[in-house]
XYZ file of C-alpha atoms in Angstrom:
590
model
C 24.863 9.782 -71.795
C 21.448 12.491 -72.008
C 19.311 12.604 -69.041
C 16.063 11.354 -70.838
C 18.038 8.209 -71.231
C 19.250 8.035 -67.878
C 15.891 8.448 -66.173
C 14.403 6.020 -68.624
C 16.946 3.188 -67.571
C 16.351 3.978 -63.652
C 12.941 3.627 -64.172
C 13.350 0.455 -66.472
C 15.666 -1.202 -63.741
C 13.518 0.028 -61.006
C 10.632 -1.910 -62.043
C 12.040 -4.891 -62.660
C 13.876 -5.192 -59.644
C 10.342 -5.020 -58.309
C 9.250 -7.884 -60.370
C 12.392 -9.985 -59.188
C 11.583 -8.729 -55.444
C 8.222 -9.338 -55.350
C 8.884 -13.070 -57.268
C 11.394 -14.171 -54.489
C 8.505 -13.199 -51.170
C 5.937 -15.032 -53.115
C 8.043 -17.964 -53.866
C 8.662 -18.344 -49.972
C 12.604 -17.913 -50.302
C 13.118 -14.746 -48.443
C 10.725 -16.148 -45.314
C 12.917 -19.558 -46.460
C 16.221 -17.714 -45.992
C 15.455 -15.753 -43.335
C 16.641 -18.611 -40.787
C 19.842 -18.723 -41.980
C 22.135 -16.041 -40.316
C 24.897 -15.097 -41.890
C 26.831 -12.347 -39.772
C 25.106 -12.165 -36.270
C 21.507 -12.445 -35.695
C 20.452 -8.938 -37.739
C 21.484 -9.988 -41.146
C 20.338 -13.528 -42.726
C 20.126 -14.779 -46.046
C 16.419 -13.728 -46.630
C 17.503 -10.394 -45.939
C 20.641 -10.425 -48.026
C 17.783 -11.702 -51.027
C 15.613 -8.862 -50.166
C 18.360 -5.907 -50.366
C 20.142 -7.381 -53.298
C 16.790 -6.118 -56.029
C 17.296 -2.694 -54.865
C 21.322 -2.901 -54.906
C 21.314 -4.166 -58.417
C 18.853 -1.678 -60.081
C 21.032 1.090 -58.458
C 24.202 -0.682 -60.330
C 22.449 -1.315 -63.301
C 20.910 1.813 -64.055
C 24.184 4.036 -63.657
C 26.284 1.324 -65.883
C 28.026 2.906 -68.838
C 27.168 2.348 -72.491
C 29.445 1.125 -75.177
C 28.870 3.732 -77.931
C 31.831 3.784 -80.833
C 34.089 1.575 -79.186
C 34.477 3.376 -76.097
C 32.079 3.776 -72.836
C 29.648 6.778 -72.466
C 29.319 7.092 -68.199
C 26.861 9.586 -66.929
C 27.764 12.499 -64.979
C 27.869 11.538 -61.128
C 24.927 13.486 -59.736
C 22.409 12.117 -62.254
C 23.835 8.510 -61.825
C 23.091 8.949 -58.112
C 19.937 10.861 -58.719
C 18.946 7.625 -61.006
C 19.786 5.229 -58.826
C 17.902 6.621 -55.852
C 15.203 6.712 -58.570
C 15.577 2.851 -59.227
C 15.866 1.944 -55.648
C 12.799 3.692 -54.606
C 10.685 2.354 -57.503
C 11.800 -1.041 -55.942
C 10.656 -0.178 -52.430
C 7.229 1.724 -53.576
C 6.436 -1.231 -56.021
C 6.365 -3.990 -52.796
C 4.954 -1.611 -50.604
C 1.853 -0.942 -52.776
C 2.010 -5.094 -52.629
C 1.920 -4.895 -49.309
C -0.538 -2.693 -49.370
C -2.890 -4.565 -51.305
C -2.667 -7.570 -49.405
C -2.991 -6.040 -46.393
C -6.286 -4.230 -47.820
C -7.946 -7.311 -48.972
C -10.133 -10.046 -46.717
C -7.731 -11.809 -44.361
C -6.401 -15.147 -46.505
C -7.706 -14.010 -49.811
C -4.077 -13.563 -51.315
C -3.039 -16.568 -49.764
C -5.617 -18.837 -50.741
C -3.900 -18.198 -54.301
C -0.189 -17.571 -53.001
C 0.604 -20.075 -49.841
C 4.244 -18.203 -49.271
C 2.381 -14.857 -48.372
C 1.881 -15.339 -44.614
C 2.082 -12.717 -41.703
C 6.271 -13.487 -40.983
C 6.380 -12.955 -44.848
C 4.747 -9.623 -44.124
C 6.116 -8.784 -41.410
C 9.861 -9.147 -43.158
C 8.966 -6.896 -45.474
C 7.768 -4.796 -43.235
C 10.658 -4.559 -40.564
C 8.162 -5.414 -37.672
C 6.626 -1.944 -38.229
C 3.449 -2.953 -39.445
C 1.733 -0.356 -42.173
C 2.145 2.484 -42.712
C 5.562 2.957 -41.479
C 6.992 -0.505 -42.447
C 5.943 0.473 -45.843
C 7.616 4.078 -45.596
C 10.714 2.038 -44.594
C 10.540 0.164 -47.106
C 10.495 2.754 -49.882
C 13.439 4.361 -47.873
C 15.762 1.354 -47.590
C 15.054 0.535 -51.168
C 16.423 4.069 -52.351
C 19.062 4.043 -49.804
C 20.372 0.471 -51.685
C 19.677 2.126 -54.804
C 21.995 4.851 -54.366
C 24.537 2.572 -52.889
C 24.446 0.488 -55.779
C 24.904 3.893 -57.784
C 27.452 5.085 -55.363
C 29.553 1.535 -55.982
C 29.226 1.731 -59.662
C 30.696 5.701 -59.487
C 33.889 4.736 -57.430
C 37.259 4.431 -59.027
C 38.325 0.609 -59.714
C 40.974 1.358 -57.083
C 38.467 1.572 -54.281
C 35.845 -0.478 -56.284
C 37.556 -3.996 -56.301
C 38.944 -4.132 -53.155
C 35.606 -3.275 -50.953
C 33.330 -5.703 -54.009
C 36.454 -8.444 -52.951
C 36.277 -7.933 -49.059
C 32.164 -7.566 -49.253
C 32.500 -10.910 -51.477
C 34.954 -12.906 -49.497
C 32.832 -12.355 -46.381
C 29.415 -13.158 -48.185
C 31.449 -16.518 -49.211
C 32.768 -17.331 -45.270
C 29.214 -16.537 -44.179
C 27.262 -18.970 -46.931
C 30.051 -21.894 -46.167
C 29.650 -22.015 -42.935
C 29.320 -26.001 -43.214
C 33.182 -26.146 -44.235
C 35.019 -23.699 -42.063
C 34.487 -24.412 -38.870
C 35.345 -27.870 -39.285
C 38.079 -27.291 -41.732
C 39.593 -24.882 -38.887
C 38.892 -27.733 -35.947
C 41.164 -30.323 -37.792
C 43.722 -28.001 -37.955
C 43.308 -27.346 -34.394
C 42.404 -23.183 -34.734
C 39.537 -21.843 -32.878
C 36.946 -20.801 -34.353
C 34.266 -19.511 -32.035
C 35.803 -15.832 -32.251
C 35.173 -16.083 -35.986
C 31.678 -18.365 -36.397
C 28.778 -18.073 -33.140
C 28.136 -21.542 -31.900
C 24.881 -21.071 -31.089
C 23.668 -18.260 -34.338
C 25.960 -20.394 -36.589
C 26.953 -17.619 -38.796
C 30.157 -15.346 -38.823
C 30.594 -13.114 -35.650
C 30.647 -9.352 -36.066
C 33.864 -9.115 -35.342
C 34.991 -11.874 -37.279
C 32.953 -10.769 -39.954
C 35.320 -7.307 -39.595
C 38.253 -9.358 -39.623
C 37.636 -11.057 -42.911
C 36.728 -8.292 -44.645
C 39.720 -6.087 -43.650
C 42.069 -8.522 -44.294
C 40.177 -9.348 -47.496
C 40.079 -6.100 -48.947
C 43.565 -5.228 -47.981
C 45.005 -7.962 -49.584
C 43.132 -7.194 -52.686
C 44.145 -3.241 -52.361
C 47.714 -4.626 -51.920
C 47.812 -6.923 -54.998
C 45.934 -3.974 -57.035
C 49.022 -1.557 -56.533
C 51.722 -4.466 -56.809
C 50.403 -6.463 -59.493
C 51.828 -4.264 -62.330
C 55.401 -4.952 -60.744
C 54.986 -8.478 -59.896
C 53.505 -9.561 -63.419
C 56.442 -7.419 -64.991
C 58.490 -9.508 -62.817
C 57.236 -12.743 -63.806
C 57.895 -11.586 -67.401
C 61.177 -10.749 -66.912
C 62.199 -14.254 -65.592
C 63.781 -16.698 -67.631
C 61.671 -19.136 -69.131
C 62.678 -22.087 -67.233
C 62.454 -20.261 -64.248
C 58.594 -18.694 -64.980
C 57.915 -22.630 -65.368
C 59.227 -23.721 -62.325
C 57.086 -21.035 -60.487
C 54.496 -22.706 -62.260
C 54.684 -25.806 -61.573
C 55.361 -24.688 -57.871
C 51.840 -23.531 -58.193
C 50.383 -26.775 -59.389
C 52.194 -28.618 -56.531
C 50.907 -26.362 -54.168
C 47.408 -27.102 -55.191
C 47.678 -30.823 -55.920
C 48.909 -30.773 -51.378
C 46.058 -28.879 -50.521
C 43.278 -30.608 -52.602
C 45.063 -34.360 -51.235
C 44.379 -33.203 -47.947
C 40.946 -31.334 -48.674
C 38.618 -34.938 -47.854
C 40.990 -35.433 -44.685
C 39.725 -31.930 -43.591
C 36.233 -31.750 -44.413
C 34.359 -35.148 -43.830
C 32.468 -37.418 -45.625
C 29.721 -35.526 -46.586
C 31.125 -32.491 -47.851
C 33.572 -34.717 -49.919
C 30.431 -36.325 -51.305
C 29.570 -32.998 -52.741
C 32.996 -32.659 -53.963
C 32.488 -35.670 -55.735
C 29.063 -34.376 -57.238
C 30.954 -31.330 -58.153
C 33.899 -33.364 -60.112
C 31.549 -35.084 -62.073
C 29.810 -32.259 -63.393
C 33.361 -30.851 -64.325
C 34.140 -33.396 -66.450
C 30.595 -32.852 -68.088
C 31.284 -29.799 -68.111
C 35.022 -29.457 -69.835
C 33.510 -31.850 -72.400
C 30.483 -29.891 -73.344
C 33.147 -27.023 -73.209
C 34.800 -28.504 -76.442
C 31.961 -28.422 -78.152
C 30.466 -25.328 -77.490
C 32.926 -23.348 -76.047
C 35.725 -24.443 -78.746
C 33.826 -25.342 -81.781
C 30.688 -23.255 -81.533
C 28.443 -25.817 -81.607
C 25.162 -25.955 -79.082
C 24.506 -29.155 -77.800
C 21.494 -29.904 -75.337
C 21.762 -33.351 -75.845
C 24.800 -34.225 -74.161
C 22.920 -36.300 -71.428
C 23.136 -39.263 -74.515
C 27.361 -38.943 -73.682
C 26.562 -38.807 -69.520
C 24.401 -41.918 -69.875
C 26.635 -44.020 -72.885
C 29.627 -43.667 -70.551
C 27.545 -44.664 -67.159
C 25.838 -47.816 -69.073
C 29.317 -48.983 -70.879
C 31.334 -48.644 -67.968
C 28.392 -51.361 -66.391
C 28.637 -53.747 -69.226
C 32.142 -53.949 -69.487
C 32.707 -54.081 -65.915
C 29.766 -57.165 -65.194
C 26.738 -55.182 -64.080
C 23.427 -57.139 -63.796
C 20.703 -56.180 -64.555
C 17.304 -56.208 -62.892
C 13.788 -57.940 -63.956
C 10.576 -57.224 -63.659
C 10.332 -59.083 -60.578
C 13.647 -57.733 -59.071
C 16.048 -61.066 -59.855
C 19.348 -60.163 -60.984
C 20.345 -61.805 -64.175
C 22.984 -60.683 -66.294
C 22.381 -58.549 -69.484
C 22.667 -60.311 -73.108
C 25.997 -58.753 -73.533
C 28.124 -58.182 -70.605
C 32.157 -58.312 -70.213
C 34.170 -58.421 -67.344
C 36.606 -56.244 -67.807
C 38.924 -54.146 -65.066
C 37.256 -50.748 -64.503
C 40.573 -49.286 -65.954
C 41.030 -51.558 -68.569
C 37.257 -50.924 -69.278
C 37.966 -46.946 -69.358
C 39.507 -47.131 -72.912
C 37.135 -49.047 -74.846
C 34.237 -46.840 -73.519
C 35.767 -43.556 -74.484
C 36.245 -45.523 -77.618
C 32.343 -46.418 -78.457
C 31.539 -42.913 -76.707
C 33.493 -41.218 -79.746
C 31.522 -43.154 -82.397
C 28.138 -42.450 -80.796
C 29.641 -38.830 -80.950
C 30.543 -39.039 -84.249
C 26.946 -40.906 -85.219
C 25.087 -37.696 -83.212
C 27.270 -35.185 -85.417
C 26.843 -36.680 -88.625
C 23.407 -35.972 -89.399
C 24.089 -32.155 -88.024
C 26.779 -30.950 -90.035
C 25.260 -28.435 -92.400
C 22.945 -27.050 -89.029
C 23.777 -24.121 -86.952
C 22.413 -22.081 -84.145
C 19.181 -22.782 -83.052
C 17.811 -25.288 -85.552
C 21.187 -27.268 -84.494
C 20.349 -27.007 -80.446
C 16.508 -28.067 -81.613
C 18.124 -31.313 -83.209
C 20.612 -32.412 -80.342
C 17.492 -31.869 -77.955
C 16.342 -34.524 -79.900
C 18.782 -36.621 -80.090
C 19.309 -36.306 -76.006
C 15.550 -37.460 -75.588
C 16.083 -40.557 -78.015
C 18.660 -41.994 -75.472
C 16.551 -41.483 -72.856
C 14.060 -43.588 -74.678
C 16.266 -46.072 -76.259
C 17.861 -47.136 -72.537
C 14.442 -47.630 -70.855
C 12.378 -48.942 -74.413
C 11.885 -53.082 -74.465
C 14.073 -52.937 -77.343
C 17.124 -52.916 -75.143
C 15.805 -54.199 -71.812
C 18.318 -56.995 -72.548
C 21.115 -55.223 -72.376
C 19.959 -51.699 -70.203
C 17.573 -53.748 -68.172
C 14.724 -51.007 -69.015
C 13.500 -48.684 -66.190
C 15.132 -50.735 -63.580
C 18.198 -50.274 -64.750
C 21.401 -52.066 -63.885
C 23.033 -52.707 -60.463
C 26.408 -54.132 -58.941
C 28.554 -51.681 -60.589
C 32.094 -52.175 -59.749
C 33.407 -49.584 -56.977
C 36.951 -49.415 -59.377
C 39.183 -50.926 -56.270
C 42.715 -50.318 -56.383
C 44.376 -52.956 -53.838
C 41.549 -53.456 -51.953
C 40.584 -50.103 -51.783
C 37.257 -49.144 -53.511
C 35.648 -45.830 -54.446
C 32.630 -46.366 -53.224
C 32.822 -44.025 -49.965
C 32.932 -40.435 -50.557
C 36.677 -39.741 -49.432
C 38.630 -42.301 -51.670
C 36.024 -41.364 -54.599
C 37.292 -37.803 -54.550
C 40.839 -38.901 -55.281
C 39.563 -40.676 -57.963
C 37.477 -38.018 -59.876
C 40.066 -35.164 -59.282
C 42.910 -37.649 -61.456
C 40.159 -38.036 -64.379
C 39.519 -33.868 -63.973
C 42.993 -33.382 -63.840
C 43.733 -35.781 -66.819
C 40.607 -33.501 -68.508
C 41.895 -30.285 -68.096
C 45.269 -31.177 -69.666
C 43.525 -32.274 -72.973
C 41.266 -29.903 -72.963
C 44.419 -27.431 -72.353
C 46.684 -28.829 -75.352
C 43.375 -29.072 -77.281
C 42.878 -25.300 -77.042
C 46.323 -24.340 -78.112
C 46.575 -26.684 -80.871
C 46.008 -26.672 -84.819
C 42.644 -28.891 -84.105
C 42.055 -25.443 -81.189
C 42.628 -22.975 -83.723
C 40.426 -24.427 -86.398
C 37.163 -24.453 -84.356
C 37.958 -20.935 -83.300
C 37.905 -20.384 -86.901
C 34.551 -21.787 -87.188
C 33.202 -20.539 -84.352
C 34.128 -17.058 -84.981
C 32.895 -17.247 -88.883
C 32.568 -21.166 -90.467
C 31.820 -19.880 -93.629
C 35.308 -17.554 -93.149
C 37.235 -20.451 -92.345
C 35.892 -22.791 -94.879
C 37.130 -20.163 -97.116
C 40.808 -20.186 -95.476
C 40.615 -24.348 -96.427
C 39.643 -25.292 -93.299
C 37.519 -28.460 -92.993
C 34.417 -27.994 -91.419
C 32.775 -30.920 -91.974
C 36.213 -32.457 -90.295
C 36.227 -30.452 -87.456
C 32.836 -30.662 -86.372
C 33.000 -34.448 -86.269
C 35.719 -33.993 -84.162
C 34.238 -31.822 -81.653
C 31.466 -33.882 -81.344
C 33.819 -36.827 -80.797
C 36.379 -35.639 -78.426
C 33.014 -33.697 -76.795
C 31.688 -37.645 -76.189
C 35.106 -38.774 -75.030
C 35.441 -36.348 -72.500
C 31.999 -36.483 -71.288
C 31.807 -39.869 -71.079
C 34.183 -40.330 -67.918
C 31.799 -38.334 -65.963
C 29.091 -41.116 -66.597
C 31.421 -43.935 -65.889
C 32.213 -42.236 -62.500
C 28.600 -41.291 -62.012
C 27.823 -45.496 -61.752
C 31.142 -46.071 -59.766
C 29.741 -43.560 -57.474
C 26.455 -44.630 -57.410
C 26.871 -48.480 -57.657
C 23.979 -48.511 -59.701
C 22.360 -46.875 -62.751
C 18.657 -46.008 -64.079
C 17.234 -44.110 -67.229
C 15.800 -41.314 -64.819
C 19.151 -40.383 -63.821
C 19.516 -39.206 -67.707
C 17.061 -36.166 -68.033
C 17.186 -33.061 -70.332
C 17.796 -31.517 -67.447
C 21.108 -32.687 -66.710
C 21.703 -30.914 -70.221
C 20.642 -27.773 -69.008
C 22.744 -27.772 -66.196
C 25.928 -28.776 -67.599
C 25.188 -26.062 -70.488
C 24.594 -23.585 -67.701
C 27.699 -24.228 -65.842
C 29.793 -23.455 -69.396
C 27.281 -20.478 -69.878
C 28.143 -18.779 -66.316
C 31.611 -19.468 -66.077
C 32.756 -18.560 -69.702
C 32.508 -20.264 -72.792
C 35.983 -21.689 -73.723
C 37.030 -20.749 -70.638
C 38.649 -23.859 -68.772
C 39.003 -21.842 -65.514
C 35.300 -20.611 -65.870
C 33.554 -24.365 -66.214
C 35.573 -25.049 -63.039
C 34.265 -21.595 -61.432
C 30.975 -22.245 -63.010
C 30.345 -26.304 -61.274
C 31.209 -24.941 -57.844
C 29.074 -22.215 -58.039
C 25.680 -23.976 -59.629
C 26.921 -27.527 -58.293
C 28.374 -26.881 -55.256
C 27.041 -23.918 -53.339
C 23.381 -25.808 -53.445
C 24.916 -28.691 -52.345
C 26.385 -27.006 -49.118
C 23.106 -24.687 -48.607
C 20.280 -27.297 -47.705
C 17.975 -24.316 -48.261
C 18.925 -24.350 -52.069
C 17.737 -27.414 -53.059
C 14.181 -26.657 -53.376
C 14.734 -23.788 -55.031
C 17.409 -24.794 -57.061
C 16.527 -24.331 -60.770
C 15.065 -20.766 -60.096
C 18.436 -20.086 -58.993
C 19.725 -21.431 -61.977
C 18.137 -19.432 -64.014
C 18.525 -16.070 -62.081
C 22.270 -16.586 -62.135
C 21.907 -17.089 -65.849
C 20.100 -13.692 -66.482
C 22.417 -12.121 -63.673
C 25.642 -12.968 -65.656
C 23.773 -12.664 -69.617
C 23.071 -9.082 -68.561
C 26.065 -8.228 -66.184
C 28.676 -10.191 -67.629
C 27.929 -12.081 -71.087
C 31.021 -13.428 -71.354
C 31.377 -15.427 -68.139
C 32.757 -14.884 -64.529
C 35.834 -15.963 -65.513
C 35.819 -15.207 -69.432
C 38.315 -16.580 -71.756
C 40.241 -13.582 -73.656
C 39.426 -14.547 -77.223
C 35.468 -14.963 -76.382
C 35.393 -11.639 -74.420
C 37.064 -10.070 -77.149
C 34.702 -11.617 -79.848
C 31.753 -9.824 -77.427
C 32.816 -6.737 -77.314
C 33.784 -6.789 -81.561
C 30.060 -7.758 -82.102
C 28.869 -5.032 -79.490
C 30.339 -2.411 -81.248
C 29.241 -2.546 -84.348
C 25.530 -3.323 -83.028
C 25.759 -0.030 -81.849
C 27.590 1.651 -84.897
C 25.021 0.147 -87.021
C 21.815 1.348 -84.419
C 23.475 4.859 -85.062
C 23.675 4.321 -88.588
C 19.716 3.077 -88.833
C 18.880 6.546 -86.510
C 21.045 8.958 -88.255
C 18.116 8.639 -91.416
C 15.377 9.109 -89.136
C 16.783 12.202 -87.510
C 17.501 13.708 -91.032
C 13.914 13.089 -92.034
C 12.742 14.744 -89.008
C 14.479 17.342 -88.439
C 13.567 18.159 -91.903
C 9.702 17.786 -91.757
C 10.090 20.099 -88.373
C 11.671 23.080 -90.472
């Protein structure tokens, strides 16, 4: 990588980081999150948001470039200089913005950007005012940019444990609503770990968490090859027993979890489970078969309404009376679920049939239209006798078993856990089956798959039907959880959120869908400050993943290799395109 390329990348990353930091400030996130203590009183969530742009710009400015199938990295000194330039640029542009605000008449900027308050300016200038605070801001950005570049230059032996330690410490700090009650229920004293007054991690507690997690990560990086080799050498029966033991341990932990964390957090985990089911269903369509579906909310709504109608719900009239819909059955919830799956699979076939010859963006636009059509239908007067129109349906079953209802958060967690385990099992079996291999062939190259004898029409329809069948379970559980359904719950935002979950975690990866759901659904549910900025956080997370890790956080191995091959092919094509231009330019100069 040449010096001019590195400098250009550093300037570009610095400008992007400055825009991100200024946007976070203008949106009010830095000031609002400054009240959430993470470690003692010196590191708040607002401080962390303020530090992330220069850190990430320094990290991105020194990112190796893939050339001809190999990664071309910059020299250490040049990389640190690039991190310094990018971080200083973030701090300098932000300082210029603060200086501009201070130079204008008081309140002139706040009439347009209401979040620009004296408290925000004090945070950005570290309470030192102008000009000392602006100088500190530039130095602050430069130091963090160098740290980001330095982290990139570290060998994997040191970088991974350090990254794991920092990530684990911040996770413990952010999940301060979970760990203290959990440790208290286990009879452990948490005062050394979490401050009872500041609520965040204590400094000694943060150091202990960092040391233990980093030490375990370092130990694992050294011992991992030996452990993997020993596991591979085990007889198949012993290896199967080891896998089953791990699953049994996970099941025991999940079974005890609601009793340890209480009803409020169980409610959050129940919502995570509902979105996980949707994510697993969409993963079949998008991740396995490569069909971009933006109307997945249609299957979610179908599952909810069919469950309500099959289990004897009532609709609400315009004057508030409860009457039976035009079509209603009085089935037990568990008897109704197979019929709900069948009906929704048929709906999936009806949606998939008109779009068989569409691909990519065209397919996404058409499925987006189908999602909006589903919402219009359920609230229309034409189907009001069945769906209740805008008022919706009430008195949905609580899926009781032996007098134990599942409307309460803790029992509902167990119900959604069983359905998620079933969906994961089905998804795993599909991925390794002949059908899954046909979907992989379609996703990689549809024309080549058809030439090799794969019936793309049949397998596309099967993907829509299977995705609908899994996704409708989330709608069924949503109806049980809420007890009533209305058309306002089935907006396009649901489809976008589930697609974001799949992309963030890694398309085609079941563990990726789990991780993506926990991050995009679970984390905002645990942090009250995130609720107001949920969509902004979704967008920022997707941008970062697309730039830093386009294959997702926990990628599917096959999908990751596809992306690497595509990137190498693009680099080769660019190299071939640039070669004639260089030759012509050289000939003209001579």
